[in-house]
Short mmCIF file of C-alpha atoms in Angstrom, two decimals:
data_model
loop_
_atom_site.label_atom_id
_atom_site.label_comp_id
_atom_site.label_asym_id
_atom_site.label_seq_id
_atom_site.Cartn_x
_atom_site.Cartn_y
_atom_site.Cartn_z
CA MET A 1 33.22 -61.06 -44.73
CA VAL A 2 31.39 -59.65 -41.75
CA THR A 3 30.62 -55.94 -41.61
CA LYS A 4 29.99 -54.21 -38.37
CA VAL A 5 26.99 -51.84 -38.33
CA SER A 6 27.64 -48.76 -36.28
CA ARG A 7 24.76 -47.34 -34.24
CA GLY A 8 24.91 -43.97 -32.53
CA PHE A 9 26.77 -40.76 -33.08
CA THR A 10 30.45 -40.24 -33.56
CA PHE A 11 32.47 -38.11 -31.20
CA VAL A 12 32.82 -35.37 -33.82
CA GLU A 13 29.03 -35.22 -34.38
CA LEU A 14 28.44 -34.87 -30.64
CA MET A 15 31.01 -32.09 -30.33
CA VAL A 16 29.51 -30.15 -33.26
CA THR A 17 26.03 -30.43 -31.68
CA ILE A 18 27.29 -29.24 -28.30
CA ALA A 19 29.09 -26.30 -29.94
CA ILE A 20 25.92 -25.25 -31.80
CA ILE A 21 23.85 -25.41 -28.60
CA GLY A 22 26.49 -23.35 -26.78
CA ILE A 23 26.52 -20.66 -29.47
CA LEU A 24 22.71 -20.45 -29.54
CA SER A 25 22.44 -20.15 -25.76
CA ALA A 26 25.14 -17.44 -25.72
CA VAL A 27 23.08 -15.43 -28.21
CA VAL A 28 19.67 -15.98 -26.55
CA PHE A 29 20.57 -15.58 -22.85
CA PRO A 30 21.39 -11.82 -22.85
CA SER A 31 18.07 -10.99 -24.52
CA LEU A 32 16.17 -12.98 -21.88
CA THR A 33 17.67 -11.01 -18.98
CA GLY A 34 16.53 -7.76 -20.57
CA ALA A 35 13.04 -9.21 -20.92
CA ARG A 36 12.86 -9.85 -17.18
CA GLU A 37 13.83 -6.26 -16.39
CA ARG A 38 11.25 -4.92 -18.85
CA ALA A 39 8.56 -7.17 -17.34
CA ARG A 40 9.32 -5.91 -13.81
CA ASP A 41 9.23 -2.32 -15.10
CA ALA A 42 5.85 -2.93 -16.75
CA GLU A 43 4.55 -4.25 -13.42
CA ARG A 44 5.89 -1.15 -11.63
CA VAL A 45 4.20 1.21 -14.10
CA THR A 46 0.88 -0.64 -13.71
CA GLU A 47 1.07 -0.66 -9.91
CA VAL A 48 1.96 3.04 -9.71
CA GLY A 49 -1.12 3.73 -11.83
CA GLN A 50 -3.29 1.63 -9.49
CA ILE A 51 -1.98 3.45 -6.42
CA ALA A 52 -2.51 6.86 -8.06
CA LEU A 53 -6.09 5.90 -8.96
CA GLY A 54 -6.81 4.82 -5.37
CA ILE A 55 -5.40 8.11 -4.07
CA GLU A 56 -7.52 10.11 -6.54
CA LEU A 57 -10.65 8.21 -5.43
CA TYR A 58 -9.73 8.97 -1.81
CA TYR A 59 -9.32 12.66 -2.72
CA ASN A 60 -12.71 12.77 -4.48
CA THR A 61 -14.36 11.58 -1.26
CA CYS A 62 -12.28 13.40 1.38
CA ARG A 63 -11.11 16.51 -0.55
CA ALA A 64 -7.58 15.86 0.73
CA TYR A 65 -4.77 13.48 -0.16
CA PRO A 66 -3.69 10.89 2.43
CA ALA A 67 -0.65 12.02 4.41
CA THR A 68 1.03 8.62 4.10
CA LEU A 69 0.82 5.68 1.75
CA THR A 70 -0.73 3.21 4.20
CA THR A 71 -4.12 1.55 4.06
CA SER A 72 -5.01 3.10 7.44
CA ALA A 73 -4.33 6.63 6.17
CA ASN A 74 -7.13 9.04 7.07
CA ASN A 75 -6.72 12.73 6.38
CA GLY A 76 -9.85 14.69 7.20
CA CYS A 77 -12.30 11.92 6.33
CA PRO A 78 -14.88 10.28 8.55
CA SER A 79 -13.21 7.55 10.60
CA SER A 80 -14.91 4.84 8.55
CA ILE A 81 -13.14 5.99 5.36
CA THR A 82 -9.45 5.22 4.95
CA LEU A 83 -7.25 4.66 1.93
CA ALA A 84 -8.11 0.95 2.26
CA THR A 85 -11.67 1.84 1.22
CA PHE A 86 -10.32 2.51 -2.27
CA LEU A 87 -7.03 0.59 -2.25
CA PRO A 88 -7.32 -2.54 -0.06
CA THR A 89 -3.61 -3.37 -0.31
CA ILE A 90 -0.67 -1.18 -1.23
CA PRO A 91 1.32 -2.92 -3.99
CA VAL A 92 5.04 -3.42 -3.41
CA ASP A 93 7.76 -3.18 -6.05
CA PRO A 94 8.65 -6.59 -7.64
CA LYS A 95 11.99 -6.46 -5.81
CA GLY A 96 10.30 -5.76 -2.45
CA VAL A 97 11.00 -2.03 -2.24
CA ALA A 98 8.16 0.29 -1.20
CA TYR A 99 7.02 2.85 -3.75
CA GLY A 100 7.78 6.49 -3.02
CA TYR A 101 4.91 8.80 -2.06
CA GLY A 102 4.83 12.50 -1.40
CA THR A 103 2.11 15.08 -0.96
CA ALA A 104 2.26 18.86 -0.59
CA SER A 105 0.23 21.93 -1.56
CA GLY A 106 -2.75 20.00 -2.91
CA ALA A 107 -0.65 17.68 -5.08
CA PHE A 108 0.70 14.15 -4.76
CA VAL A 109 3.15 11.89 -6.52
CA VAL A 110 3.76 8.12 -6.47
CA ALA A 111 7.23 7.06 -7.65
CA ALA A 112 8.97 3.88 -8.75
CA THR A 113 12.57 3.42 -9.84
CA LEU A 114 12.75 1.53 -13.14
CA GLU A 115 15.54 -0.86 -14.07
CA THR A 116 15.76 -0.02 -17.76
CA THR A 117 16.97 3.29 -19.15
CA ASN A 118 14.91 5.07 -21.79
CA HIS A 119 11.72 3.20 -20.83
CA SER A 120 8.82 4.44 -22.98
CA SER A 121 6.76 5.36 -19.89
CA LEU A 122 9.35 7.93 -18.80
CA ALA A 123 8.20 10.20 -21.63
CA ASN A 124 4.67 10.45 -20.21
CA ASP A 125 5.26 10.70 -16.47
CA VAL A 126 5.42 13.54 -13.97
CA ASP A 127 8.87 15.17 -13.74
CA THR A 128 8.77 17.29 -10.60
CA THR A 129 9.41 17.09 -6.86
CA VAL A 130 6.43 16.80 -4.52
CA GLY A 131 6.73 16.34 -0.78
CA GLY A 132 10.41 15.42 -0.98
CA VAL A 133 9.92 12.78 -3.69
CA ALA A 134 12.03 13.75 -6.71
CA CYS A 135 10.88 12.51 -10.09
CA ASP A 136 13.40 12.76 -12.88
CA ASP A 137 14.04 10.70 -15.98
CA ALA A 138 17.81 10.73 -15.39
CA GLY A 139 17.29 8.72 -12.20
CA LYS A 140 14.93 6.33 -14.02
CA LYS A 141 12.10 7.50 -11.74
CA TYR A 142 8.62 6.85 -13.10
CA CYS A 143 6.09 9.06 -11.33
CA LYS A 144 2.37 9.57 -11.52
CA GLY A 145 0.53 12.22 -9.62
CA GLY A 146 -2.21 14.73 -9.39
#
């Protein structure tokens, strides 16, 4: 009597494996999309802080805030000093949108719109309107200013 040795997987084993992989990916995928949004928001918060620091350094030298958020901005400083002296490049939002900037009455604000609601940074930001830039937690606006 000759017995045939079977090598490989049966159809049922393959289907069970595919079903398990499908269930696992359905559970994991939604959490990964939230991670991307949180990562972009973390980048926005960091970049807004960098811009605000550059503007404060500019203010310490020139005793005025730049009128616009451009590297060539010069507001009452010697011509050799521009915002680029302290901030060589202006960061851009991860989605390519420019950050908001407003200045008025000896104050300034830099704003970014976050993707996630109830981001932890919204509790420690500026919630006011400066130079036409409105900063409110309801609109997911993260703002830093001086």
